[in-house]
PDB file of C-alpha atoms in Angstrom:
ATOM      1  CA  UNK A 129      33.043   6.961   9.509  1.00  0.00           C
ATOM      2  CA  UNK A 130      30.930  10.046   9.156  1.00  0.00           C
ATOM      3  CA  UNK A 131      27.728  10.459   8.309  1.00  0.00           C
ATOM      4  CA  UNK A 132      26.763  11.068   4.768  1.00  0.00           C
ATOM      5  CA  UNK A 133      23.823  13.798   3.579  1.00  0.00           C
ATOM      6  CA  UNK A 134      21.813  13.975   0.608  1.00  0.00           C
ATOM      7  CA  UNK A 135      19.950  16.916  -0.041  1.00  0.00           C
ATOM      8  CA  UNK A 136      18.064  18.810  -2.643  1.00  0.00           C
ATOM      9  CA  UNK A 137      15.115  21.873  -2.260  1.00  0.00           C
ATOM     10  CA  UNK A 138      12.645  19.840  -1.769  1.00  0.00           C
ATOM     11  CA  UNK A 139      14.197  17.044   0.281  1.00  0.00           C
ATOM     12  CA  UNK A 140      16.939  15.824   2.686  1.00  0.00           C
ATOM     13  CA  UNK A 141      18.197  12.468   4.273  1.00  0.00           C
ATOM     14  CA  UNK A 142      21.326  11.719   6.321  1.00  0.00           C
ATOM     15  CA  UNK A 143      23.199   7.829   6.019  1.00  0.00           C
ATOM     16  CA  UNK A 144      25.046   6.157   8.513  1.00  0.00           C
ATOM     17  CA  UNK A 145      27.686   4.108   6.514  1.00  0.00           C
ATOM     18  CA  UNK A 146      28.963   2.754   9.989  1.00  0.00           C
ATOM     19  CA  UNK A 147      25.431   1.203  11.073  1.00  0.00           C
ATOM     20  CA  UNK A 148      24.138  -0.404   8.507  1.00  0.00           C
ATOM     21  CA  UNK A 149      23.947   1.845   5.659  1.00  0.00           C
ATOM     22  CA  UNK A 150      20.214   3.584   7.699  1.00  0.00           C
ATOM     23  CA  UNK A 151      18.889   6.746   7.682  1.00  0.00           C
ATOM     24  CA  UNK A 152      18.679   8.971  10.799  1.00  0.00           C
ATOM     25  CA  UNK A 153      16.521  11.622   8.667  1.00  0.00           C
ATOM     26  CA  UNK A 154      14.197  12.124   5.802  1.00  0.00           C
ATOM     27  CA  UNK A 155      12.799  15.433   5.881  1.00  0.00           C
ATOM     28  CA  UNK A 156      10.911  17.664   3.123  1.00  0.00           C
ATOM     29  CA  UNK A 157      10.502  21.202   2.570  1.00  0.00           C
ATOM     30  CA  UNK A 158       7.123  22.327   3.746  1.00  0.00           C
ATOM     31  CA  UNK A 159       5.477  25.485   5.004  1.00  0.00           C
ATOM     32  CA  UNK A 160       8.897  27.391   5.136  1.00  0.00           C
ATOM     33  CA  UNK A 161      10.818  24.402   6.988  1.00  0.00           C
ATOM     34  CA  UNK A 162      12.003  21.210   6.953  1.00  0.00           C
ATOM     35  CA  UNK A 163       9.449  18.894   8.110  1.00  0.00           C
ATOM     36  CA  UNK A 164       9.815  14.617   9.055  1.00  0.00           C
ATOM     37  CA  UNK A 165       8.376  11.797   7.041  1.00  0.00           C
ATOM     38  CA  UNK A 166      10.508   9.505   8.353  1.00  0.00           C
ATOM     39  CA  UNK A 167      11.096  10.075  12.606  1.00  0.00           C
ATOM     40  CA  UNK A 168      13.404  12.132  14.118  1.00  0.00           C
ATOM     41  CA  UNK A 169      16.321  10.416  15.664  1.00  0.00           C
ATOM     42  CA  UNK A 170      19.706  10.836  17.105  1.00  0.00           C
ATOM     43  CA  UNK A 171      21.999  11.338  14.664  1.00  0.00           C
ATOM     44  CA  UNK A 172      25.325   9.708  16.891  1.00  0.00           C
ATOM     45  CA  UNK A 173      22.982   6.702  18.135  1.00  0.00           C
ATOM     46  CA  UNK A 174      24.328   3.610  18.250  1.00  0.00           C
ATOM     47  CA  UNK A 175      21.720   0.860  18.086  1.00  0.00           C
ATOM     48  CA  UNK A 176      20.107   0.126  14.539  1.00  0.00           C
ATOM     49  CA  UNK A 177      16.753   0.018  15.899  1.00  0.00           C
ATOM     50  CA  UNK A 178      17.301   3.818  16.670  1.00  0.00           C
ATOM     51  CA  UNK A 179      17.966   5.023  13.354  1.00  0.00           C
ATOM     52  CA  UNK A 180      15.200   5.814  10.603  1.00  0.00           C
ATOM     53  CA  UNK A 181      15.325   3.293   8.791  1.00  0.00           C
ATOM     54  CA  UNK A 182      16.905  -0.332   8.327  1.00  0.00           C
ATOM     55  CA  UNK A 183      18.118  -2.456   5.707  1.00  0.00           C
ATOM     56  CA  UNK A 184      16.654  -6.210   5.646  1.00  0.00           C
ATOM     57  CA  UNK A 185      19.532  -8.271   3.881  1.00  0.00           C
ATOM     58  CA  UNK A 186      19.430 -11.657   3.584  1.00  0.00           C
ATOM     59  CA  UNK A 187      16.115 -11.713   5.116  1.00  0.00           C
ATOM     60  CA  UNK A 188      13.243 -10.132   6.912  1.00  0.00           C
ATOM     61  CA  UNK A 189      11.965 -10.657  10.151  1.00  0.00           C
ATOM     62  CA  UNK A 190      12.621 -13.422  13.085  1.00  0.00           C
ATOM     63  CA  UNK A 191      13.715 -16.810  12.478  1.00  0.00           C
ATOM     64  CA  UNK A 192      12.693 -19.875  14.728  1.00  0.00           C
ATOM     65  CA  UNK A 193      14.014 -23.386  15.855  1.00  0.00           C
ATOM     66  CA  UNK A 194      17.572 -22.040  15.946  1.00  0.00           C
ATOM     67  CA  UNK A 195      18.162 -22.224  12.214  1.00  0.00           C
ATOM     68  CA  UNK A 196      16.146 -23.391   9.233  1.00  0.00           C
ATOM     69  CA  UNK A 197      16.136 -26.482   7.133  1.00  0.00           C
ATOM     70  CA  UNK A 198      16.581 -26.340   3.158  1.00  0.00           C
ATOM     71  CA  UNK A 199      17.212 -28.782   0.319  1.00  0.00           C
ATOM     72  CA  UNK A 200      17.788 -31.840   2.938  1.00  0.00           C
ATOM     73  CA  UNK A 201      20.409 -30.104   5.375  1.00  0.00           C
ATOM     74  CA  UNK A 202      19.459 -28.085   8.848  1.00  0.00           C
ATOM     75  CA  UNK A 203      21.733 -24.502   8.449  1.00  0.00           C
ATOM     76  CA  UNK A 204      21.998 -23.084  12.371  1.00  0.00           C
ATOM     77  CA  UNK A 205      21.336 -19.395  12.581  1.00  0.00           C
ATOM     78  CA  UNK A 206      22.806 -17.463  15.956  1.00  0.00           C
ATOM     79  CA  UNK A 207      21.127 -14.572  17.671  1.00  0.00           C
ATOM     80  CA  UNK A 208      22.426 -11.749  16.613  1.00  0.00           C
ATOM     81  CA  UNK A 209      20.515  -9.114  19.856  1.00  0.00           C
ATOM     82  CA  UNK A 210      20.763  -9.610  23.085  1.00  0.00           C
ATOM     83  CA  UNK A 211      16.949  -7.943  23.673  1.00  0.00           C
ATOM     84  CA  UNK A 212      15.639 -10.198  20.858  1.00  0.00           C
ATOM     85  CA  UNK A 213      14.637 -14.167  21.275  1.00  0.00           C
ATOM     86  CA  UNK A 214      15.345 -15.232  18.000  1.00  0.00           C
ATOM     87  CA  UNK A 215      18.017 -14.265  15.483  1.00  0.00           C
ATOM     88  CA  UNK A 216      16.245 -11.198  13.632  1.00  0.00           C
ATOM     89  CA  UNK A 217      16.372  -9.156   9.972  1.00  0.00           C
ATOM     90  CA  UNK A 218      19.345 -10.744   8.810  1.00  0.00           C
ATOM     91  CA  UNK A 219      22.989  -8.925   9.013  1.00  0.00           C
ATOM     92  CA  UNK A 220      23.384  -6.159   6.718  1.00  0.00           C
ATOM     93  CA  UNK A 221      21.385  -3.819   9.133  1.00  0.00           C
ATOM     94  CA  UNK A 222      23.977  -3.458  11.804  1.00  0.00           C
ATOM     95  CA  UNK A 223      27.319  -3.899   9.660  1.00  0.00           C
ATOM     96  CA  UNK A 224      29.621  -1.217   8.470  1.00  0.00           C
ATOM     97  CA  UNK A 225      29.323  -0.414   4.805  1.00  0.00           C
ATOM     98  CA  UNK A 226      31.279   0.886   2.214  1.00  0.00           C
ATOM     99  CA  UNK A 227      30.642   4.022   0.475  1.00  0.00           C
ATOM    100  CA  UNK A 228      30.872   3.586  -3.411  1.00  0.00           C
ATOM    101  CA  UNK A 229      29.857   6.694  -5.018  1.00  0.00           C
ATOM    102  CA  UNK A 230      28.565   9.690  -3.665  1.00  0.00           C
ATOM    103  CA  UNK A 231      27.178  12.563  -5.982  1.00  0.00           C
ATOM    104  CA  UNK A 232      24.645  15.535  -5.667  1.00  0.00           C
ATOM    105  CA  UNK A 233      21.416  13.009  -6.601  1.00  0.00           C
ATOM    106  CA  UNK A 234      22.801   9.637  -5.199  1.00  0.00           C
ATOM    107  CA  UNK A 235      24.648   7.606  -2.908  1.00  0.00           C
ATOM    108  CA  UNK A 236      25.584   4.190  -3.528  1.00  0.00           C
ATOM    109  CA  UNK A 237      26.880   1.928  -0.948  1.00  0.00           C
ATOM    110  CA  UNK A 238      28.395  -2.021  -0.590  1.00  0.00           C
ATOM    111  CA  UNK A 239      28.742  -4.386   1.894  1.00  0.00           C
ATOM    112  CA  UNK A 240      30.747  -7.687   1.884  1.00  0.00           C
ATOM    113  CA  UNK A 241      27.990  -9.928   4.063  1.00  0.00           C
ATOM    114  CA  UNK A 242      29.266 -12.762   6.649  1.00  0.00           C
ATOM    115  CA  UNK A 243      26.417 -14.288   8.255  1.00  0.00           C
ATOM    116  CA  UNK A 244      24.118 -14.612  10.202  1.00  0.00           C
ATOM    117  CA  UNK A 245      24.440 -18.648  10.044  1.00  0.00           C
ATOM    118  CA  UNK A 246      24.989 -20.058   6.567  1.00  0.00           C
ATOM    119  CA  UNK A 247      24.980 -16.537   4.373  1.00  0.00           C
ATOM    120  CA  UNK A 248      27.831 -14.868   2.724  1.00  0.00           C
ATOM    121  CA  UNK A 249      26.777 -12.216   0.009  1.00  0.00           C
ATOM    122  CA  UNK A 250      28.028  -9.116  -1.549  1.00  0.00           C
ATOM    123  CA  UNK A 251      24.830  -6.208  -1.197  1.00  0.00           C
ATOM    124  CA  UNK A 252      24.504  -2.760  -3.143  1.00  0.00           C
ATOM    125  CA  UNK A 253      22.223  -0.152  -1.844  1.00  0.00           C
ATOM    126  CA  UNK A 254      21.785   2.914  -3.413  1.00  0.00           C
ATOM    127  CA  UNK A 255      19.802   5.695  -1.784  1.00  0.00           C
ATOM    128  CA  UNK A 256      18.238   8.573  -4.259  1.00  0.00           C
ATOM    129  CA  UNK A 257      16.586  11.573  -4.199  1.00  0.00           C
ATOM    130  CA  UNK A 258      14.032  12.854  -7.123  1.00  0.00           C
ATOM    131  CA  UNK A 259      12.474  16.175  -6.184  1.00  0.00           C
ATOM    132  CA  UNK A 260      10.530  14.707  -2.851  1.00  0.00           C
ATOM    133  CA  UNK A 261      10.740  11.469  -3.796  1.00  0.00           C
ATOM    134  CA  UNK A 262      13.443   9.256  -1.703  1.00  0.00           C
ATOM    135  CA  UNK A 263      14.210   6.103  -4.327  1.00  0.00           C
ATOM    136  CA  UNK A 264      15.764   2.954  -1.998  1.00  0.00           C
ATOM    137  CA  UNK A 265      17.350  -0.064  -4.198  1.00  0.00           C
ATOM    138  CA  UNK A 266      18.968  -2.892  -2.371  1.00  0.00           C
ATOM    139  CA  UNK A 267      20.623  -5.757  -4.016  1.00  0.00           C
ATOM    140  CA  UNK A 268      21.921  -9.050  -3.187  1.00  0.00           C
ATOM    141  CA  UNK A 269      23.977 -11.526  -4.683  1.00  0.00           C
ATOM    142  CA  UNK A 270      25.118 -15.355  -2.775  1.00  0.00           C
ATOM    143  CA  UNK A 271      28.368 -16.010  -2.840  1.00  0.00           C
ATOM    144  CA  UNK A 272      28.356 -18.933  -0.281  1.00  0.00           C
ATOM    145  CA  UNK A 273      29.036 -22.328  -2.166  1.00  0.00           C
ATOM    146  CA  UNK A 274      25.569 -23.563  -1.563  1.00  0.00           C
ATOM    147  CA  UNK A 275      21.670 -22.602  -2.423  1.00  0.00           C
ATOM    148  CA  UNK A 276      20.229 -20.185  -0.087  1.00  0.00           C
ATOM    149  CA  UNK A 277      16.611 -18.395   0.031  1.00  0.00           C
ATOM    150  CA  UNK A 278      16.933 -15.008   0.166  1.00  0.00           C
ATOM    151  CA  UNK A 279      14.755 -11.807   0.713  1.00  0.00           C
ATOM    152  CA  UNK A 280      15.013  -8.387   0.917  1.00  0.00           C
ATOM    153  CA  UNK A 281      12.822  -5.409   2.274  1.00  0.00           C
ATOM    154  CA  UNK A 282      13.116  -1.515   4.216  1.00  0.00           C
ATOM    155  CA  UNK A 283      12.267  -1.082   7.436  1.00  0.00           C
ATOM    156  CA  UNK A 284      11.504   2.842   7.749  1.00  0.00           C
ATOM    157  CA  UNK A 285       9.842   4.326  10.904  1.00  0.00           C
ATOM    158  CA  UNK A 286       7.451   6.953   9.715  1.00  0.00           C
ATOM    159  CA  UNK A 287       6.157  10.286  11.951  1.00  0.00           C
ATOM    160  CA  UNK A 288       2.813   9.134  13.714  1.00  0.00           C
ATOM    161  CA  UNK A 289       0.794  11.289  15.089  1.00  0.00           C
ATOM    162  CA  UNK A 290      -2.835  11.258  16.751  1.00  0.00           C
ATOM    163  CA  UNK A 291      -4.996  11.484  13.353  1.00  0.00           C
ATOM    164  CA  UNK A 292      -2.300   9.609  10.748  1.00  0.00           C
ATOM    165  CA  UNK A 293      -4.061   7.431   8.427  1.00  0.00           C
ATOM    166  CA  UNK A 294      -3.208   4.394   6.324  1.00  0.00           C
ATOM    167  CA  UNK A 295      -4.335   3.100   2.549  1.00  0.00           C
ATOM    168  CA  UNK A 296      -2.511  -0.247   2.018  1.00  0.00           C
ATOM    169  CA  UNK A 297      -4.698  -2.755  -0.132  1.00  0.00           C
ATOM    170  CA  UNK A 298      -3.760  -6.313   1.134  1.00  0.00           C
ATOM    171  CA  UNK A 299      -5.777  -9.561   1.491  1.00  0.00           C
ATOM    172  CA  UNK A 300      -4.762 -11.659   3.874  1.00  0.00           C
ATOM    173  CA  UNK A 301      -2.650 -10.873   7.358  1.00  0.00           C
ATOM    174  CA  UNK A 302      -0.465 -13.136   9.608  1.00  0.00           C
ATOM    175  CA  UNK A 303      -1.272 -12.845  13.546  1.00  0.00           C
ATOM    176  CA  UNK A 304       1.048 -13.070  15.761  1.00  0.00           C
ATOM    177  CA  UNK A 305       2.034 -14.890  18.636  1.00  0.00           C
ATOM    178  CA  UNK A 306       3.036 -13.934  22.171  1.00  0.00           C
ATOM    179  CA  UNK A 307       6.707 -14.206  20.735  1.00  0.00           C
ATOM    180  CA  UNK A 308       6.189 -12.102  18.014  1.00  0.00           C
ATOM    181  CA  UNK A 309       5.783 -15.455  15.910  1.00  0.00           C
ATOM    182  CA  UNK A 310       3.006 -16.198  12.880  1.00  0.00           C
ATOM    183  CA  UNK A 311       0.375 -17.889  14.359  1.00  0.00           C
ATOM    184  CA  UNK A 312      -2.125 -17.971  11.441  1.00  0.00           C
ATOM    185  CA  UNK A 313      -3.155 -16.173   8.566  1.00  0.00           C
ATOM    186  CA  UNK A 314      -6.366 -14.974   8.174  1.00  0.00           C
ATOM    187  CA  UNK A 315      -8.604 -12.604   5.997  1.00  0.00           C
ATOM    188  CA  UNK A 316      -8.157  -8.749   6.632  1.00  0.00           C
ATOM    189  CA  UNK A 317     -11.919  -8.924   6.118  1.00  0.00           C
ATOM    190  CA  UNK A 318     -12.335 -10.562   9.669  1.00  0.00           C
ATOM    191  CA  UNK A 319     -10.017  -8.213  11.600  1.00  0.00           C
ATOM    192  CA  UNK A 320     -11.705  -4.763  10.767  1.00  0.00           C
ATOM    193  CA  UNK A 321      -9.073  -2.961  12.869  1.00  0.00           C
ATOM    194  CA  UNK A 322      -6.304  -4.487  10.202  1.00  0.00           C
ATOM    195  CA  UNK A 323      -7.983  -3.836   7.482  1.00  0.00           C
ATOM    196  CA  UNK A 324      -6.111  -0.629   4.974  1.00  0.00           C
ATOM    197  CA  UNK A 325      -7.826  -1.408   1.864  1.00  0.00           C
ATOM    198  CA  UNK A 326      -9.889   2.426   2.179  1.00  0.00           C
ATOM    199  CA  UNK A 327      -8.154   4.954   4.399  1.00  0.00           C
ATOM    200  CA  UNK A 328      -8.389   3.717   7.599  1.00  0.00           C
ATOM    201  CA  UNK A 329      -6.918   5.337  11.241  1.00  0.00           C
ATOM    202  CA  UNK A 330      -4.193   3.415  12.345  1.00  0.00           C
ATOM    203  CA  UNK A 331      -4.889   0.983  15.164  1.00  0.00           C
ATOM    204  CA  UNK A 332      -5.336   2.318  18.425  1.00  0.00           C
ATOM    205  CA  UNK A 333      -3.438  -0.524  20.213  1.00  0.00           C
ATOM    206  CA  UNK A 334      -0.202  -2.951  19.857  1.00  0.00           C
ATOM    207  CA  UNK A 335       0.116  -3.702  16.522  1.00  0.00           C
ATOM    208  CA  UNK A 336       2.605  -6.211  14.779  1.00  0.00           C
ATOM    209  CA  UNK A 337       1.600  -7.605  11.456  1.00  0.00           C
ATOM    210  CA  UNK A 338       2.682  -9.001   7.860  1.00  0.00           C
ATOM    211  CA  UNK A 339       0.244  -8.545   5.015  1.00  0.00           C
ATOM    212  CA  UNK A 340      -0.049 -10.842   2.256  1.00  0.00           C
ATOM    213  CA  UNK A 341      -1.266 -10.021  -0.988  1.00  0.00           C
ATOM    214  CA  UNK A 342      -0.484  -6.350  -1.114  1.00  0.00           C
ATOM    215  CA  UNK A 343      -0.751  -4.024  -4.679  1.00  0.00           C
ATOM    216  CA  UNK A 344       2.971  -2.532  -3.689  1.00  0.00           C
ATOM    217  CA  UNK A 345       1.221   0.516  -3.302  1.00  0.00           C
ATOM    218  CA  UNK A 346       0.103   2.565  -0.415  1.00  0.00           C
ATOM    219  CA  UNK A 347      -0.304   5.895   1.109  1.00  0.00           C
ATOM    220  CA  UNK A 348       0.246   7.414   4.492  1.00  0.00           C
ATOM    221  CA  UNK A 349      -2.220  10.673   5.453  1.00  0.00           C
ATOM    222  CA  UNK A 350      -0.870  13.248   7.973  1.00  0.00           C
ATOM    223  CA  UNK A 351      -4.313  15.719   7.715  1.00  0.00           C
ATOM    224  CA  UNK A 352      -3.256  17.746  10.677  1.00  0.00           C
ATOM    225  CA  UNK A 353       0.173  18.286   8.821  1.00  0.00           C
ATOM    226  CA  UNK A 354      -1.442  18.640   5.241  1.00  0.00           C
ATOM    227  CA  UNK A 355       1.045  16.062   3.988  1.00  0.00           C
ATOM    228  CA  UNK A 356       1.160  12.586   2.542  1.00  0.00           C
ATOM    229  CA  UNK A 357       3.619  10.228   1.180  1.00  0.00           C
ATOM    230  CA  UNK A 358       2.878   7.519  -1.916  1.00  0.00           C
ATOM    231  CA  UNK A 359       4.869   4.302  -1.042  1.00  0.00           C
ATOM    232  CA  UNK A 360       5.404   2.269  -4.517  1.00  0.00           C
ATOM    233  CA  UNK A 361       7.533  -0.805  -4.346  1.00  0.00           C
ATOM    234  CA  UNK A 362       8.877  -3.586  -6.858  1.00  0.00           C
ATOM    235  CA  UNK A 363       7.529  -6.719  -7.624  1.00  0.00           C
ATOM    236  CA  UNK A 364       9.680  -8.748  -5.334  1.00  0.00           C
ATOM    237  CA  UNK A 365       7.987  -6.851  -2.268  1.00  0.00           C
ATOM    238  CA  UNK A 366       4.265  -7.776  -2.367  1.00  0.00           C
ATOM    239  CA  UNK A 367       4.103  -7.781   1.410  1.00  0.00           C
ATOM    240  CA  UNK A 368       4.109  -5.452   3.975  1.00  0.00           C
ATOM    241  CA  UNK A 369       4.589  -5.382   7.886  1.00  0.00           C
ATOM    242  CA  UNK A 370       2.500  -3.084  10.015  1.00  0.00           C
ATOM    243  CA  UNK A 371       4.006  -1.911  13.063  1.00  0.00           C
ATOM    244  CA  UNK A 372       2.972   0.551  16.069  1.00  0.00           C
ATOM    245  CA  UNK A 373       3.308  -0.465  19.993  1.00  0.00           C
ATOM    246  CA  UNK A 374       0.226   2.403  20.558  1.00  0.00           C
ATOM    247  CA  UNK A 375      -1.144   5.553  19.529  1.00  0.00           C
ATOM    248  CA  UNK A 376       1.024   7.187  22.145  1.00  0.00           C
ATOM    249  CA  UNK A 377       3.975   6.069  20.297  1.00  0.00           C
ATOM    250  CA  UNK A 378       5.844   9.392  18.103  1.00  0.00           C
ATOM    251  CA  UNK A 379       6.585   6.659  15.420  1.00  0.00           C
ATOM    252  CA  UNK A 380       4.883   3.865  13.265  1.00  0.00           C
ATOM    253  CA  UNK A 381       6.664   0.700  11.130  1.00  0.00           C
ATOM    254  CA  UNK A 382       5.304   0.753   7.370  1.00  0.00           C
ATOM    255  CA  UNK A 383       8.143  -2.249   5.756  1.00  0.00           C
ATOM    256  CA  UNK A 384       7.599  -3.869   2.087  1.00  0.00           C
ATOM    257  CA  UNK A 385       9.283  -7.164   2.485  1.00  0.00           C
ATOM    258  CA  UNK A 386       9.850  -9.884   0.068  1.00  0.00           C
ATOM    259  CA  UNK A 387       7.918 -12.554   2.870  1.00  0.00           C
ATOM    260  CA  UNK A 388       6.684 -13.231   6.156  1.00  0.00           C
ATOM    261  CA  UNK A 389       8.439 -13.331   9.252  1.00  0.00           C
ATOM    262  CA  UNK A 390      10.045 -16.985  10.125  1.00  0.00           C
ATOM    263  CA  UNK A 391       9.030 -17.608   6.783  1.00  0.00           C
ATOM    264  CA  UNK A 392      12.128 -20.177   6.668  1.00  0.00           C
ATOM    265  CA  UNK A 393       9.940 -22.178   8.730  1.00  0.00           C
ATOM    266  CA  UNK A 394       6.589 -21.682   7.921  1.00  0.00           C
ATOM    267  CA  UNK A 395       4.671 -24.994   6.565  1.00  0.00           C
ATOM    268  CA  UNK A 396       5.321 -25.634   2.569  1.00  0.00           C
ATOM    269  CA  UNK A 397       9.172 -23.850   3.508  1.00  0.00           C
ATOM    270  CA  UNK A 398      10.251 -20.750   2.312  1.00  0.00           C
ATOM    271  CA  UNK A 399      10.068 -20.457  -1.094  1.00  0.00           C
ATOM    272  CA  UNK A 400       6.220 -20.623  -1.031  1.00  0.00           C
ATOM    273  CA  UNK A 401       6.054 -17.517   1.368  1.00  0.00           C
ATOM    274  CA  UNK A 402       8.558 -15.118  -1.123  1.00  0.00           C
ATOM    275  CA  UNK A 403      11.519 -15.974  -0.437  1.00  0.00           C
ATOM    276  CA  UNK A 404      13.795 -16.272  -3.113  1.00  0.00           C
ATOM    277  CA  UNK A 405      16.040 -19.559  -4.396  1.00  0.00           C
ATOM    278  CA  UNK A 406      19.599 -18.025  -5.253  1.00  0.00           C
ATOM    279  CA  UNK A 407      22.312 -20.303  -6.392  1.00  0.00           C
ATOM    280  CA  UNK A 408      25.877 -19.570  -6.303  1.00  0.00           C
ATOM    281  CA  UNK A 409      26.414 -16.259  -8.233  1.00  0.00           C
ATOM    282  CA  UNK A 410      22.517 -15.531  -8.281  1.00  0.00           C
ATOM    283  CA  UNK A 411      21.486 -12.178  -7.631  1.00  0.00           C
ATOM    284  CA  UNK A 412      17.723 -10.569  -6.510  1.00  0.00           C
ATOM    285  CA  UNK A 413      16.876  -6.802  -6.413  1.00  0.00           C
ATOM    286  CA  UNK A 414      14.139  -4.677  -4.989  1.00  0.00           C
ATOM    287  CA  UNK A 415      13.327  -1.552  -4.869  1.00  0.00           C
ATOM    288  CA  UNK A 416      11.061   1.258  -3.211  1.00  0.00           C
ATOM    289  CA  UNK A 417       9.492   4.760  -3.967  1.00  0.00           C
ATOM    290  CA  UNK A 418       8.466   7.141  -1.340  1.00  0.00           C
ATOM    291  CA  UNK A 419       7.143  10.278  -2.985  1.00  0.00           C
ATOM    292  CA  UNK A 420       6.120  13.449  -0.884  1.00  0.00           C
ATOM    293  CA  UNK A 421       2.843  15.095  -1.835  1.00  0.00           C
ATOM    294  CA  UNK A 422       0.334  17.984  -0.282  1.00  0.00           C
TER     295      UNK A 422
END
């Protein structure tokens, strides 16, 4: 299956039906040339955590214990990557999806979801472009013959470089354990390095965090680029994972997610993190804005 592109004077983004419906580009016009927001990638890779961004369908994040419990009954969940420890970001990011429409604005997209462990779901994506604005909405709906939680959220890997800054109101944040794990949540207010509600640089060191509490909106700053992006989500994603392994690194993790990784195990149980009860036939949505601005 070929790639797909999307493309208008001020924008551009390129799909990869075959690997999870991600991006391997989302460039702008700007100062004569096409210019990243999103990092520059391979365009054949073949591993989703190469692409630009990621789809998070039926959930976000890691999930511990080997499974989760919910409404009385233990539901297994398998690894699903060999380099990963615990089963991670549900399914839809490395299945093949079908293309549904494709016009000069839009491309919508569908996927028929086995798995991981107890899930089966039907998911809609549609990917949009609006002058510089790139529109994301993701849908799911459970058709397994039980009561699930479900979330949703986008996983994009944004340009970093040495003076990119961050405004991303929030007011608590999960840190993490040497597994990549919650270990408790604390106020941003005590970890001054974590803390985006001014402009702040983006932390020098390994960084790996959920944010609780977020406005859905935020801003990234390139000042040596004289660009910026406006990130806007839906209510549904009121959270936000930060993550950058160091300021060497070309690339930096902005997600809005619907909850907090292992949330299916975190104490009071999923629904009190943001995950979402679906029934049979139930359906959640969520959406994303990230508008381009000089």
């Amino acid at each position: 299956m070929k790639p797909l592109s999307l493309s208008n004077a001020a924008a551009r983004i390129t799909i990869r039906p075959d690997l999870g419906a991600g991006l391997t580009s989302f460039d702008v016009m700007h100062r004569g040339g096409w210019t990243p927001v999103f990092r520059s990638v391979d365009p054949e890779t073949e591993h989703p955590f190469g692409l630009s961004n990621i789809l998070l369908v039926p959930f976000s994040g890691r999930v511990s214990g080997g499974g989760f419990a919910f409404d009385g009954a233990f539901h297994p969940v398998e690894r699903n990557m060999q380099t990963e420890q615990y089963p991670i970001h549900g399914s839809g990011f490395s299945a093949v999806w079908t293309v549904v429409e494709s016009t000069a604005e839009a491309v919508t997209l569908s996927l028929d979801g086995d798995g991981p462990g107890p899930f089966r779901y039907d998911a809609a994506m549609t990917y949009r472009l609006s002058g510089a604005t790139l529109v994301m909405e993701l849908a799911v709906t459970n058709r397994a013959a039980l009561t699930l939680p479900y979330g949703l959220g986008f996983h994009p890997w944004f340009v970093r470089d040495r003076n990119t800054c961050l405004t991303a109101p929030a007011g608590r944040v999960w840190l993490e354990r040497d597994d990549h794990l919650p270990r408790a949540l604390e106020p941003v207010s005590a970890h001054s390095e974590l803390d985006f509600n001014r402009r702040h640089d983006l932390p020098r060191s390994w960084v790996n965090n959920w944010f609780v509490g977020w406005d859905r909106q935020a801003r990234i700053d390139w000042p040596d680029r004289d660009l910026a992006v406006v990130v806007e989500a839906s209510e549904l994603l009121n959270q936000y994972v930060l993550f950058s392994p160091s300021s060497d690194a070309d690339f930096f993790c902005f997600e809005p997610v619907s909850h907090p990784v292992d949330a299916f195990n975190l104490p009071e149980g999923p629904i009190a993190h943001g995950m979402v009860r679906l029934a049979p036939g139930d359906e959640l949505k969520a959406s994303a804005r990230f508008s381009v601005t000089t």
